[in-house]
């Protein structure tokens, strides 16, 4: 990713700080070195921070939802971990959406990572490509929106039949109500592996 980071930094001419994580990149400061310089002793009341997620902007510009400290583990989070039944020795999650949205970041990436499960990111979502990646990488967990399920179901049966999806045992979906026929067809095809939730970035 070093070349991508360099290219992005070149395109952002007003960038003030460039940090490299996981290895050196010319022109970037090493993150670990900078962190090692700080003790945190001068912080009077340290708190565990939290990510700032942005709303969709349906009523104007997207708005950052500030949380002063990391929230306590919610009953919803606990239930998701319970239904996911992560196995950090064999499982692999697939991130289907952009990480600047709440659900892909929190539920599709950070949730499995917090359980020691790896995650694979799709560059761009495509119905058949998702099936191909599930088959190739033996994906066990993913998060989708109902439109994605609908588009997958629109694929010709012979296309869907090309891929082995038997490893999928947790398909979490949200963002909008799922039409009954979409959920029913998905369950008839893949089994009882579909879990629905409701939430809001501001919640």
Coordinates of C-alpha atoms in Angstrom, one line a residue:
X1 CA 0.0 0.0 0.0
X2 CA 3.0 2.3 0.2
X3 CA 2.7 3.5 -3.4
X4 CA -1.1 4.2 -2.9
X5 CA -0.3 6.2 0.2
X6 CA 2.4 8.2 -1.6
X7 CA 0.1 8.8 -4.5
X8 CA -2.8 10.0 -2.2
X9 CA -0.4 12.2 -0.3
X10 CA 0.8 13.8 -3.5
X11 CA -2.8 14.5 -4.6
X12 CA -3.5 16.2 -1.2
X13 CA -1.2 19.1 -1.4
X14 CA -2.3 20.7 1.8
X15 CA -1.7 17.6 3.9
X16 CA 0.1 18.5 7.1
X17 CA 1.0 15.2 8.7
X18 CA 1.8 11.9 7.0
X19 CA 2.1 8.8 9.1
X20 CA 3.2 5.3 8.1
X21 CA 1.9 2.3 9.9
X22 CA 3.4 -1.2 9.5
X23 CA 6.6 -0.2 7.7
X24 CA 8.6 2.8 6.4
X25 CA 7.3 5.0 3.6
X26 CA 9.6 7.8 2.2
X27 CA 8.4 11.2 3.3
X28 CA 6.1 9.7 6.1
X29 CA 6.8 9.8 9.8
X30 CA 6.7 6.3 11.4
X31 CA 3.6 6.0 13.6
X32 CA 5.2 3.7 16.2
X33 CA 8.1 6.1 16.8
X34 CA 5.8 9.1 17.3
X35 CA 3.6 7.1 19.8
X36 CA 6.7 5.9 21.7
X37 CA 7.7 9.6 22.4
X38 CA 4.5 10.3 24.3
X39 CA 3.8 8.9 27.8
X40 CA 0.3 10.2 28.3
X41 CA 1.3 11.3 31.8
X42 CA 0.3 14.9 31.2
X43 CA -3.4 13.9 30.6
X44 CA -5.4 14.7 33.7
X45 CA -8.4 12.5 33.0
X46 CA -7.7 10.1 30.2
X47 CA -10.6 8.4 28.4
X48 CA -10.8 5.8 25.7
X49 CA -11.7 7.5 22.5
X50 CA -14.2 6.4 20.0
X51 CA -14.5 6.8 16.2
X52 CA -16.5 9.7 14.8
X53 CA -19.0 8.4 12.4
X54 CA -20.9 10.5 9.9
X55 CA -24.6 10.6 9.1
X56 CA -25.7 9.9 5.5
X57 CA -26.5 13.6 4.8
X58 CA -30.1 13.0 3.6
X59 CA -31.2 16.3 5.2
X60 CA -28.1 18.3 4.2
X61 CA -24.4 17.7 4.6
X62 CA -23.2 14.6 6.5
X63 CA -22.7 15.4 10.2
X64 CA -20.1 14.0 12.4
X65 CA -21.6 12.3 15.5
X66 CA -19.2 13.1 18.4
X67 CA -18.9 10.7 21.3
X68 CA -16.7 12.0 24.1
X69 CA -15.7 8.5 25.3
X70 CA -16.1 5.0 24.1
X71 CA -19.6 3.7 24.9
X72 CA -20.1 0.8 27.3
X73 CA -20.7 -2.5 25.6
X74 CA -24.4 -2.4 24.7
X75 CA -26.9 -5.3 24.8
X76 CA -27.1 -5.0 21.0
X77 CA -23.3 -5.5 20.6
X78 CA -23.4 -8.4 23.0
X79 CA -26.3 -10.0 21.1
X80 CA -24.4 -9.6 17.8
X81 CA -21.3 -11.3 19.2
X82 CA -23.5 -14.1 20.5
X83 CA -25.2 -14.7 17.2
X84 CA -22.0 -14.4 15.2
X85 CA -20.2 -17.1 17.2
X86 CA -16.9 -16.0 16.0
X87 CA -14.0 -18.6 15.8
X88 CA -10.7 -16.7 15.5
X89 CA -9.0 -19.8 14.3
X90 CA -11.0 -20.3 11.1
X91 CA -13.4 -17.4 10.5
X92 CA -13.0 -14.6 8.0
X93 CA -15.4 -11.6 7.6
X94 CA -16.0 -9.7 4.4
X95 CA -16.6 -5.9 4.4
X96 CA -19.0 -5.0 1.6
X97 CA -19.5 -1.3 2.2
X98 CA -17.4 1.8 2.6
X99 CA -15.7 2.3 5.9
X100 CA -16.9 5.9 6.3
X101 CA -20.4 4.6 7.1
X102 CA -21.3 3.4 10.6
X103 CA -22.3 -0.2 9.9
X104 CA -19.4 -1.3 7.6
X105 CA -16.9 0.2 10.0
X106 CA -18.4 -0.8 13.4
X107 CA -20.2 -4.1 12.6
X108 CA -18.5 -5.4 9.5
X109 CA -14.9 -4.6 10.4
X110 CA -14.4 -3.7 14.1
X111 CA -16.8 -6.3 15.5
X112 CA -14.9 -9.3 14.0
X113 CA -11.5 -7.7 14.6
X114 CA -12.4 -7.3 18.3
X115 CA -13.0 -11.1 18.4
X116 CA -9.7 -11.8 16.7
X117 CA -11.3 -12.6 13.3
X118 CA -9.7 -11.2 10.1
X119 CA -11.6 -9.1 7.6
X120 CA -11.3 -8.8 3.9
X121 CA -12.4 -5.5 2.2
X122 CA -14.1 -5.4 -1.2
X123 CA -12.9 -2.6 -3.4
X124 CA -16.3 -2.2 -5.0
X125 CA -19.4 -4.2 -4.4
X126 CA -20.7 -6.4 -7.2
X127 CA -23.2 -9.2 -6.8
X128 CA -21.4 -12.0 -8.5
X129 CA -18.0 -10.8 -7.3
X130 CA -19.2 -11.1 -3.7
X131 CA -20.2 -14.7 -4.3
X132 CA -16.9 -15.4 -6.0
X133 CA -15.0 -14.0 -3.0
X134 CA -17.1 -15.9 -0.5
X135 CA -16.3 -19.1 -2.4
X136 CA -12.6 -18.4 -2.9
X137 CA -11.8 -17.1 0.6
X138 CA -14.3 -19.3 2.6
X139 CA -16.0 -16.2 4.1
X140 CA -18.0 -16.9 7.2
X141 CA -19.4 -13.5 8.2
X142 CA -20.6 -10.4 6.3
X143 CA -22.8 -7.3 6.5
X144 CA -25.1 -6.2 3.6
X145 CA -28.0 -3.9 2.9
X146 CA -31.3 -5.3 1.6
X147 CA -30.6 -4.0 -1.9
X148 CA -27.5 -6.2 -2.1
X149 CA -29.5 -9.3 -1.2
X150 CA -32.0 -8.3 -3.8
X151 CA -29.4 -7.9 -6.5
X152 CA -27.8 -11.3 -5.6
X153 CA -31.2 -13.0 -5.9
X154 CA -31.6 -11.4 -9.4
X155 CA -28.5 -13.3 -10.6
X156 CA -29.5 -16.2 -12.9
X157 CA -29.7 -19.5 -10.9
X158 CA -26.8 -21.0 -13.0
X159 CA -24.6 -18.1 -11.9
X160 CA -25.4 -18.5 -8.2
X161 CA -24.9 -22.3 -8.5
X162 CA -21.3 -21.8 -9.6
X163 CA -20.2 -20.7 -6.1
X164 CA -20.0 -22.6 -2.8
X165 CA -21.4 -20.4 -0.1
X166 CA -21.7 -23.1 2.5
X167 CA -19.2 -21.4 4.8
X168 CA -21.4 -18.3 5.2
X169 CA -23.2 -18.6 8.6
X170 CA -23.8 -15.0 9.5
X171 CA -25.3 -12.4 7.1
X172 CA -26.1 -9.3 9.1
X173 CA -28.2 -6.7 7.4
X174 CA -29.6 -3.3 8.2
X175 CA -29.8 0.3 6.8
X176 CA -33.4 -0.3 5.5
X177 CA -36.3 -2.7 6.0
X178 CA -35.8 -5.9 4.1
X179 CA -38.7 -6.9 1.9
X180 CA -40.3 -10.2 3.2
X181 CA -39.8 -12.0 -0.2
X182 CA -36.1 -11.1 -0.3
X183 CA -35.5 -12.4 3.2
X184 CA -37.5 -15.5 2.6
X185 CA -35.7 -16.3 -0.7
X186 CA -32.3 -15.7 0.9
X187 CA -33.1 -18.1 3.8
X188 CA -34.5 -20.7 1.5
X189 CA -31.3 -20.5 -0.5
X190 CA -28.7 -20.2 2.2
X191 CA -30.4 -21.4 5.3
X192 CA -31.1 -19.6 8.7
X193 CA -28.0 -17.4 8.5
X194 CA -29.7 -14.0 8.1
X195 CA -29.8 -11.6 11.0
X196 CA -31.5 -8.2 10.9
X197 CA -31.0 -5.2 13.1
X198 CA -32.1 -1.6 13.4
X199 CA -30.0 1.3 14.5
X200 CA -28.8 4.8 13.7
X201 CA -25.5 6.5 13.6
X202 CA -26.8 9.1 16.0
X203 CA -28.0 6.4 18.5

